[in-house]
CSV table of N, CA and C in Angstrom, one decimal:
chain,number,residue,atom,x,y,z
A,14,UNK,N,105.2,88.9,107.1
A,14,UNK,CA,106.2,88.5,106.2
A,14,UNK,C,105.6,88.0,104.9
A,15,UNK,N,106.0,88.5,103.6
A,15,UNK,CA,105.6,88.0,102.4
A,15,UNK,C,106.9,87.1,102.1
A,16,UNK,N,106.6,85.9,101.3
A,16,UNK,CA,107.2,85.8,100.5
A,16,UNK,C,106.5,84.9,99.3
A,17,UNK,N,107.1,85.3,98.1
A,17,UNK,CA,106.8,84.8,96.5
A,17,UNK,C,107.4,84.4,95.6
A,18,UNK,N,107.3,83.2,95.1
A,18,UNK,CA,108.2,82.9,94.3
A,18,UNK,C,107.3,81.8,93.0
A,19,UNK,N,108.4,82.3,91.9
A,19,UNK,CA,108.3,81.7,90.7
A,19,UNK,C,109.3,81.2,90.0
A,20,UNK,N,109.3,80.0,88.7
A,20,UNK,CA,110.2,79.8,88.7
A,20,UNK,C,110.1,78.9,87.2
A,21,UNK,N,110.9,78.3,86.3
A,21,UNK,CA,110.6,77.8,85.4
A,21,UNK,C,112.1,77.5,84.8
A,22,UNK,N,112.0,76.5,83.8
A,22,UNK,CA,113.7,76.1,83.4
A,22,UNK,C,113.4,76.7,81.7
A,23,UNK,N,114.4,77.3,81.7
A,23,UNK,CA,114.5,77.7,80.0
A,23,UNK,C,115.5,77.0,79.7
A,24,UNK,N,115.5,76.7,78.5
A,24,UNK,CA,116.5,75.8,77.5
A,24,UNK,C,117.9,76.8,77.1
A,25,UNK,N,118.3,77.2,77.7
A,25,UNK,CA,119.4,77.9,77.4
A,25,UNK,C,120.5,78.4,78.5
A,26,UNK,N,121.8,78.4,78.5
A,26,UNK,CA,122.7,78.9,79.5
A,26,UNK,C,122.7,80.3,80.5
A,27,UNK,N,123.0,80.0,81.8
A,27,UNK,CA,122.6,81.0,82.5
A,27,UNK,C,123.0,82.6,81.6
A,28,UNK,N,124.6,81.9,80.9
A,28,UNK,CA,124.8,83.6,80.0
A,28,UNK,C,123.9,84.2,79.2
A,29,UNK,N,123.3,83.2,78.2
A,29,UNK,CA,122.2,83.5,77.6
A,29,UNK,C,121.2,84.2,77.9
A,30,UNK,N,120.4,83.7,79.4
A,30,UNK,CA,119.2,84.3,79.6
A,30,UNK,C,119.7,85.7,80.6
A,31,UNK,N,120.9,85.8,81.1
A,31,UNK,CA,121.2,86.9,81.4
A,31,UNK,C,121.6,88.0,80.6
A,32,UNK,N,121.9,87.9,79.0
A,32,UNK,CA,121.8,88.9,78.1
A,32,UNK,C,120.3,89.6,78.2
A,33,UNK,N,119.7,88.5,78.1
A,33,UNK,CA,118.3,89.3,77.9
A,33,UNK,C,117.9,89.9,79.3
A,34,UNK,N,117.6,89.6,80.4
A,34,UNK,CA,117.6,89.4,81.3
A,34,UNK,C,118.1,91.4,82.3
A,35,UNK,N,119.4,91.1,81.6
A,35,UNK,CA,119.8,92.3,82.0
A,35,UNK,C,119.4,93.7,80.9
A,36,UNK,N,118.5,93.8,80.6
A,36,UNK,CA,117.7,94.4,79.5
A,36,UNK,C,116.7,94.8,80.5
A,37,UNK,N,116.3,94.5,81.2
A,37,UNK,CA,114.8,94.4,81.7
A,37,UNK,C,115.1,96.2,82.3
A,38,UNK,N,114.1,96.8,82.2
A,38,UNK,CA,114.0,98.2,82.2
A,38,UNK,C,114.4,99.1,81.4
A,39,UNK,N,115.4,98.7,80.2
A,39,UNK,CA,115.9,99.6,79.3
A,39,UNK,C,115.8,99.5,78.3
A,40,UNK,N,116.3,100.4,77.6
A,40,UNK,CA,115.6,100.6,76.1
A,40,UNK,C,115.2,99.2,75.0
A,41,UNK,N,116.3,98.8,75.4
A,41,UNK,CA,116.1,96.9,74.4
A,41,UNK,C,115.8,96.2,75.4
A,42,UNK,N,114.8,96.5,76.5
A,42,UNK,CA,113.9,95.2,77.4
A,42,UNK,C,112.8,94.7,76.1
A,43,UNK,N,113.0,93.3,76.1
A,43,UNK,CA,112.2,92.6,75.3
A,43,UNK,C,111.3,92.1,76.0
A,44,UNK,N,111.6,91.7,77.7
A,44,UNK,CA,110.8,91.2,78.3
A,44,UNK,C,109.9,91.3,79.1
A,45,UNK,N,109.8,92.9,79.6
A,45,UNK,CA,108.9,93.5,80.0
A,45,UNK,C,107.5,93.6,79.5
A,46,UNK,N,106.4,93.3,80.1
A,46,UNK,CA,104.9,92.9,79.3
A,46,UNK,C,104.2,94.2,79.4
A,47,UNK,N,104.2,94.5,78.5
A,47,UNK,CA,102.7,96.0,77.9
A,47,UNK,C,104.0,97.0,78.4
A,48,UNK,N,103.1,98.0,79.1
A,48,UNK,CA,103.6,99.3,78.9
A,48,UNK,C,105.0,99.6,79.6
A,49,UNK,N,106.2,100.2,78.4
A,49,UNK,CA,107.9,99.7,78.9
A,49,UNK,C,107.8,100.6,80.0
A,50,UNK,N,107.2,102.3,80.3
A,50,UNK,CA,107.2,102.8,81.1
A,50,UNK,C,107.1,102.6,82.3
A,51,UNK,N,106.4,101.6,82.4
A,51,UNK,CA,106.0,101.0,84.3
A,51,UNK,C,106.8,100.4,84.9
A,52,UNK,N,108.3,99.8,84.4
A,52,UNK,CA,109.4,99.6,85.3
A,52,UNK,C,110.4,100.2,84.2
A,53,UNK,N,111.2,101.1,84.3
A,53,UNK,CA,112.3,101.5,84.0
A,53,UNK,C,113.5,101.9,84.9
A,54,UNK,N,114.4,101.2,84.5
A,54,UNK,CA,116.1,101.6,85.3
A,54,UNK,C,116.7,102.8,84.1
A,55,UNK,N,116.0,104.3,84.5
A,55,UNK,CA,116.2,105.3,83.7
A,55,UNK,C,118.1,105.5,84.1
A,56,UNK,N,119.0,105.3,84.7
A,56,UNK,CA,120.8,105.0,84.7
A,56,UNK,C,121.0,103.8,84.4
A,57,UNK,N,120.4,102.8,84.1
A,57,UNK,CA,120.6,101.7,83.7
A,57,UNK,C,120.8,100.6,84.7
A,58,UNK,N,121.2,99.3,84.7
A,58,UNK,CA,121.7,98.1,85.7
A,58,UNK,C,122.8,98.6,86.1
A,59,UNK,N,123.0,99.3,87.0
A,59,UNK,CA,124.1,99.3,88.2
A,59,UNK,C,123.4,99.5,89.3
A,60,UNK,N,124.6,99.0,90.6
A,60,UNK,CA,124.5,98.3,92.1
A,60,UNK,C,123.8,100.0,92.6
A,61,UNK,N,122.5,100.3,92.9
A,61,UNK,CA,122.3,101.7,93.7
A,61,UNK,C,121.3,102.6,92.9
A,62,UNK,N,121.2,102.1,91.5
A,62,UNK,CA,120.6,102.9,90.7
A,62,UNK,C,119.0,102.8,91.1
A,63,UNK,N,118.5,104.0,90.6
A,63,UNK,CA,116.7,104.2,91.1
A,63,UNK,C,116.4,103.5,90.1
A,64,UNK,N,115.3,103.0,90.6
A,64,UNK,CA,113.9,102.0,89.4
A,64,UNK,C,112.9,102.1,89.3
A,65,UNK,N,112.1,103.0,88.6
A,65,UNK,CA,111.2,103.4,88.6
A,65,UNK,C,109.7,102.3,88.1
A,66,UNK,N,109.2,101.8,89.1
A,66,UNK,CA,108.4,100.8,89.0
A,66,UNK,C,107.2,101.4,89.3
A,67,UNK,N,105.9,101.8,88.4
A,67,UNK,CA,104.7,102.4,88.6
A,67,UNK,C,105.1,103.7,89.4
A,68,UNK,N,103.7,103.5,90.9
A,68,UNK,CA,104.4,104.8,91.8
A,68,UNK,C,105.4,104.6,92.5
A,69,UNK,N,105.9,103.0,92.6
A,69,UNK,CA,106.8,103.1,93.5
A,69,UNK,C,108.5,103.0,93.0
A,70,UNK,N,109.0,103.7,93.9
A,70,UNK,CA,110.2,103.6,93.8
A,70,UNK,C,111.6,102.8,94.7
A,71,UNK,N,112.6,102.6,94.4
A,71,UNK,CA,113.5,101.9,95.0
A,71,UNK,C,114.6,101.3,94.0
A,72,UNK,N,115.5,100.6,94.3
A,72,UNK,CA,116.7,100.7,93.7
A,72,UNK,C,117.6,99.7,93.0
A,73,UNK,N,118.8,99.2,92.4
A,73,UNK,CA,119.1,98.3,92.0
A,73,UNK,C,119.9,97.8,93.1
A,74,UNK,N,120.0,96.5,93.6
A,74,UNK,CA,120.6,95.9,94.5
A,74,UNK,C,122.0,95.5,93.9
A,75,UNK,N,122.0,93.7,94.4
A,75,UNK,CA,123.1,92.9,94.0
A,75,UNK,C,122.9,92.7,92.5
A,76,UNK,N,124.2,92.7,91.6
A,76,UNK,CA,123.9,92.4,90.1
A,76,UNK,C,125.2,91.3,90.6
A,77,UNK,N,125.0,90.3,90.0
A,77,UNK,CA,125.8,88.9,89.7
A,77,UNK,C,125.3,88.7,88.1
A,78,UNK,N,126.1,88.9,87.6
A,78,UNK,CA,126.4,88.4,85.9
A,78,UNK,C,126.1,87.0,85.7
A,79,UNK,N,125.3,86.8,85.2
A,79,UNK,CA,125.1,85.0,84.8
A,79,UNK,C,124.2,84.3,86.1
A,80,UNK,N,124.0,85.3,87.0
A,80,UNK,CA,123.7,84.2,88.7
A,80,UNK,C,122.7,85.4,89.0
A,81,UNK,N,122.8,86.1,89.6
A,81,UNK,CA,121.6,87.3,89.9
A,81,UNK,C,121.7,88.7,89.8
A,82,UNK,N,120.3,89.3,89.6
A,82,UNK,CA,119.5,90.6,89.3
A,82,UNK,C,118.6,90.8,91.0
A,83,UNK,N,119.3,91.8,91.9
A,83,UNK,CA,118.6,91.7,93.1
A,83,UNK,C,117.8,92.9,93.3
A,84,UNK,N,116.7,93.4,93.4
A,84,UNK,CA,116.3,94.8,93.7
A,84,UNK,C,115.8,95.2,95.1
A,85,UNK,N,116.5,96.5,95.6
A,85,UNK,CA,116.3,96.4,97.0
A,85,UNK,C,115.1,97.1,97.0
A,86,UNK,N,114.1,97.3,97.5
A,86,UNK,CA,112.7,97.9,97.7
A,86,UNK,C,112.5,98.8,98.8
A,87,UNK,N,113.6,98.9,99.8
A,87,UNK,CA,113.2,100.1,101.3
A,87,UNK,C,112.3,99.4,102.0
A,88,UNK,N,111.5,100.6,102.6
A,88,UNK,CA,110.2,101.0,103.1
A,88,UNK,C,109.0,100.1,102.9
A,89,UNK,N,109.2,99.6,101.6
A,89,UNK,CA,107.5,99.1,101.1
A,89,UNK,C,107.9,97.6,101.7
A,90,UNK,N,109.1,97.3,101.4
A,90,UNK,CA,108.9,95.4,101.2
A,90,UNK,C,111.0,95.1,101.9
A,91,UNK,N,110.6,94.9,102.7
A,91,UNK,CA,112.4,95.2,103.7
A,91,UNK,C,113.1,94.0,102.9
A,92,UNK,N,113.1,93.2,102.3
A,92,UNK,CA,113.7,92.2,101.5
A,92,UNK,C,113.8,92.5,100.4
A,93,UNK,N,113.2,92.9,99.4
A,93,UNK,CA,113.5,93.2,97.8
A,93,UNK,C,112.7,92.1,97.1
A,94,UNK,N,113.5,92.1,96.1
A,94,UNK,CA,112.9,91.0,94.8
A,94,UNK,C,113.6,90.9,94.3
A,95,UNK,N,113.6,89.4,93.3
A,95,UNK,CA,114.8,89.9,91.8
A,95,UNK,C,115.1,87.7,91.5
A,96,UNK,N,115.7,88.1,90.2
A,96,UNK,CA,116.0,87.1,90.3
A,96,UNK,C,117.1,85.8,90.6
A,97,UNK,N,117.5,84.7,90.0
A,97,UNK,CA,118.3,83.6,90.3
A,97,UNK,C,118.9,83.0,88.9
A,98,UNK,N,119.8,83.1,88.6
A,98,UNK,CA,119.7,81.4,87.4
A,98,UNK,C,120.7,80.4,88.0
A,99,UNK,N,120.2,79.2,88.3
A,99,UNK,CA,120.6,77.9,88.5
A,99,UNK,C,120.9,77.3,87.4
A,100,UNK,N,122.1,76.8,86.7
A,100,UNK,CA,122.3,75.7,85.8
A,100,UNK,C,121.7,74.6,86.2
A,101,UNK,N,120.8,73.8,85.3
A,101,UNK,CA,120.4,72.3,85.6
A,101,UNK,C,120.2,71.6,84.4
A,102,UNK,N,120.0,70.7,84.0
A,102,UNK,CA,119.9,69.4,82.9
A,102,UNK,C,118.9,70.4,82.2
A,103,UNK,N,119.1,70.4,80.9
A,103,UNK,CA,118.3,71.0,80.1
A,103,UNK,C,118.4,72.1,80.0
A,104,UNK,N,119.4,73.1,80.4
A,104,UNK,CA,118.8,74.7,80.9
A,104,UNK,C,119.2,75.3,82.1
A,105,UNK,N,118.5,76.1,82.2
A,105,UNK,CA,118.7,77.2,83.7
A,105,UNK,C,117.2,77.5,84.5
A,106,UNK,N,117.4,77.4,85.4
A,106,UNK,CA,116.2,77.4,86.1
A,106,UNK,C,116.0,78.8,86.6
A,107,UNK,N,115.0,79.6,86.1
A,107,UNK,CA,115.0,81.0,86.5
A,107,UNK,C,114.0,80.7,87.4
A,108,UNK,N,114.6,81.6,88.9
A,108,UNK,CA,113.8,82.0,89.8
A,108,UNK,C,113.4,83.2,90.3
A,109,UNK,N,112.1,84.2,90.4
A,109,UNK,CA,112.0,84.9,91.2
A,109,UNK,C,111.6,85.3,92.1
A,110,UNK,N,112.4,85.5,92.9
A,110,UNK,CA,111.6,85.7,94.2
A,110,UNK,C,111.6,87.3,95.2
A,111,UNK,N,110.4,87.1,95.7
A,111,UNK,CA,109.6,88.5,96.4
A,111,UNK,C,109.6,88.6,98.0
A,112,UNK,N,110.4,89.0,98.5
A,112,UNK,CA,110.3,88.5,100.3
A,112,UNK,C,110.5,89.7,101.0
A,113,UNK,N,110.2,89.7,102.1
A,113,UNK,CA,110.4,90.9,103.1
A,113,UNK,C,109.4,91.5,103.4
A,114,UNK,N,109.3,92.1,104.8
A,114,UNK,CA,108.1,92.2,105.5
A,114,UNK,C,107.5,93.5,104.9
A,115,UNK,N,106.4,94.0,104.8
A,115,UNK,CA,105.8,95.0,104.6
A,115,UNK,C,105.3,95.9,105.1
A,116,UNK,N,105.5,97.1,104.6
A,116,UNK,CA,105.1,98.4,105.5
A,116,UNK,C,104.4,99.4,104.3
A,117,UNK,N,103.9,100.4,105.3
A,117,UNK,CA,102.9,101.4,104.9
A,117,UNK,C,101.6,100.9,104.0
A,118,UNK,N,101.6,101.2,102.9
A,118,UNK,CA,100.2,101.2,102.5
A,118,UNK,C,100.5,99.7,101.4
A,119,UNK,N,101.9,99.6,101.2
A,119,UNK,CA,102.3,98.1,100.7
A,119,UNK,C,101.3,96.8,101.3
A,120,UNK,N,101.2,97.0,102.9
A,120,UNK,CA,101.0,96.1,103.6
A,120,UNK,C,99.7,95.6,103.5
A,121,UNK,N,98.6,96.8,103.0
A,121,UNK,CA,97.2,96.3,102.8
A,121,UNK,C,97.2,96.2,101.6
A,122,UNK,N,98.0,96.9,100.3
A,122,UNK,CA,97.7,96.8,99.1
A,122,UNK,C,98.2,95.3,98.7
A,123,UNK,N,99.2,94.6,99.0
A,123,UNK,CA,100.1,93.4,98.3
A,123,UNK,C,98.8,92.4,98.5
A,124,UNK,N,98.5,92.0,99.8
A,124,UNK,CA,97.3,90.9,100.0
A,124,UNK,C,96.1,91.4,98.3
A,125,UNK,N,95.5,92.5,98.5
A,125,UNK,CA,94.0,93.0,97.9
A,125,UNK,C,94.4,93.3,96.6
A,126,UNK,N,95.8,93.6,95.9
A,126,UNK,CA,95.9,94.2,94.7
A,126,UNK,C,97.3,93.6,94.1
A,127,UNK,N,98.2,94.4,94.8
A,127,UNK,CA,99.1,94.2,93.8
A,127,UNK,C,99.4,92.3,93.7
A,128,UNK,N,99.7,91.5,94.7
A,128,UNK,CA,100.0,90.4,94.6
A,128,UNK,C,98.9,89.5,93.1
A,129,UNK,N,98.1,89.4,93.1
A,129,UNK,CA,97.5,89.1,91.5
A,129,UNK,C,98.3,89.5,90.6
A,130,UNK,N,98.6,91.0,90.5
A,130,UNK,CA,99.3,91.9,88.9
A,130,UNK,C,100.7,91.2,89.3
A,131,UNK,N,101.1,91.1,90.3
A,131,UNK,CA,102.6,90.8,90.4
A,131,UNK,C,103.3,89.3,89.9
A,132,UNK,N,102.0,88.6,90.4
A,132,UNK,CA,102.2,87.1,89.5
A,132,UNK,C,101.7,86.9,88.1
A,133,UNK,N,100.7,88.1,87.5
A,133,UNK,CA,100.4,88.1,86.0
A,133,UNK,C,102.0,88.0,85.6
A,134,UNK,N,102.4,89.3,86.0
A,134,UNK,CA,103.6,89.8,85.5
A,134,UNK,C,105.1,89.6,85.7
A,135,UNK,N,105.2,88.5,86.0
A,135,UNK,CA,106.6,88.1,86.4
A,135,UNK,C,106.0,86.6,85.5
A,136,UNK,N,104.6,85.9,85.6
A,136,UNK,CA,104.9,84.3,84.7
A,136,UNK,C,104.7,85.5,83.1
A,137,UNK,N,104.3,86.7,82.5
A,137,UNK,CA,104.4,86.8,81.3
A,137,UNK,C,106.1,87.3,80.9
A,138,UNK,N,106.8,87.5,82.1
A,138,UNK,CA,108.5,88.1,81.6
A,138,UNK,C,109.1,86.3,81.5
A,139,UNK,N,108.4,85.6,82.1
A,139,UNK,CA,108.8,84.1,82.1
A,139,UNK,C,108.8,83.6,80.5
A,140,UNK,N,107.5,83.8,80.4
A,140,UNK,CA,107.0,84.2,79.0
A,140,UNK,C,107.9,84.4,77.7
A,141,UNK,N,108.0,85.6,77.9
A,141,UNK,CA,108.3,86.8,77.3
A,141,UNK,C,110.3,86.3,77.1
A,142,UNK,N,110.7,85.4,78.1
A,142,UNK,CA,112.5,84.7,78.2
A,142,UNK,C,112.1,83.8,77.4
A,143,UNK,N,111.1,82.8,77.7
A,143,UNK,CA,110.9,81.8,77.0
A,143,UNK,C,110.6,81.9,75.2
A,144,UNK,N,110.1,82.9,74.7
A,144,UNK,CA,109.8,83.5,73.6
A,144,UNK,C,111.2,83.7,73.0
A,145,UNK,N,112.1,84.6,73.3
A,145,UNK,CA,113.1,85.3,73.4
A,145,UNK,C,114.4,84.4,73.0
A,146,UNK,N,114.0,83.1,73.7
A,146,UNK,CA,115.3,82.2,73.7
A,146,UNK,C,114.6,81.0,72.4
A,147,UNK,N,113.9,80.9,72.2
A,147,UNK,CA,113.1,80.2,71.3
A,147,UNK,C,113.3,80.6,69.5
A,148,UNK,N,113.0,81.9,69.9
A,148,UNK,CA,113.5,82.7,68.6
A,148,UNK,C,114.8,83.3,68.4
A,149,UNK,N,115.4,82.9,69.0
A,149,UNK,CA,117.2,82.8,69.0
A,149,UNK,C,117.6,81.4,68.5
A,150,UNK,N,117.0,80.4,68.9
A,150,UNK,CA,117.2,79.3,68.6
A,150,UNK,C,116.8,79.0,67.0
A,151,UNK,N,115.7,79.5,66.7
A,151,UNK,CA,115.4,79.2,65.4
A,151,UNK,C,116.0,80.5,64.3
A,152,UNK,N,116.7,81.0,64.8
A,152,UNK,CA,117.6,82.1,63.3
A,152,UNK,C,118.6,81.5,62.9
């Protein structure tokens, strides 16, 4: 069983960071880090659509507007990923979390590879919200 989680409060309303938020894979993703090609939702955020993440593939889960972005993963990771926003004092508490058991070649890669790039790249989209809502604030 894996699980992973990250998490951080941004100064701004759950609606807010889910404008941006729901961007992530498509053409105006702001918050995707380096190259936009390596996750793309080529039909966009709807419940079933493919998501093209590196080689791997899998799909869009639960969308909840304002509350969560769920992505189901199959085969590689029987739980999915995706995220949370919690209202709390100051902000919204974004969480993401990575859970579900692993299979095929997931299972030896997550420990030795991917799990490093996967926490680069989820605290730089943390990043990348926090940037995002900062410079909204100051126009």
């Amino acid at each position: 069983m894996v699980y992973n989680m990250h998490e951080r409060v941004i100064p701004a309303s759950p609606e807010r960071i889910w404008e941006l938020l729901a961007t992530i894979g498509g053409e105006q993703d702001r918050l995707w880090p380096g190259d936009k090609s390596s996750f793309r939702l080529p039909e966009g955020l709807i419940p079933g659509a493919p998501v093209e993440h590196g080689p791997m593939r899998y799909r869009v889960g639960a969308i909840e507007p304002g509350r969560r972005l769920w992505f189901d993963t199959g085969t590689q990771l029987s739980g999915g990923h995706g995220f949370t926003l919690h209202p709390v004092e100051g902000g919204t508490l974004v969480r993401h979390e990575l859970k579900g058991r692993t299979g095929g070649v997931f299972r030896l890669m997550w420990p030795l590879v991917i799990r490093r790039k996967h926490d680069v790249v989820i605290e730089k989209i943390l990043d990348n919200l926090e940037r995002e809502i900062s410079r909204a604030h100051a126009d």
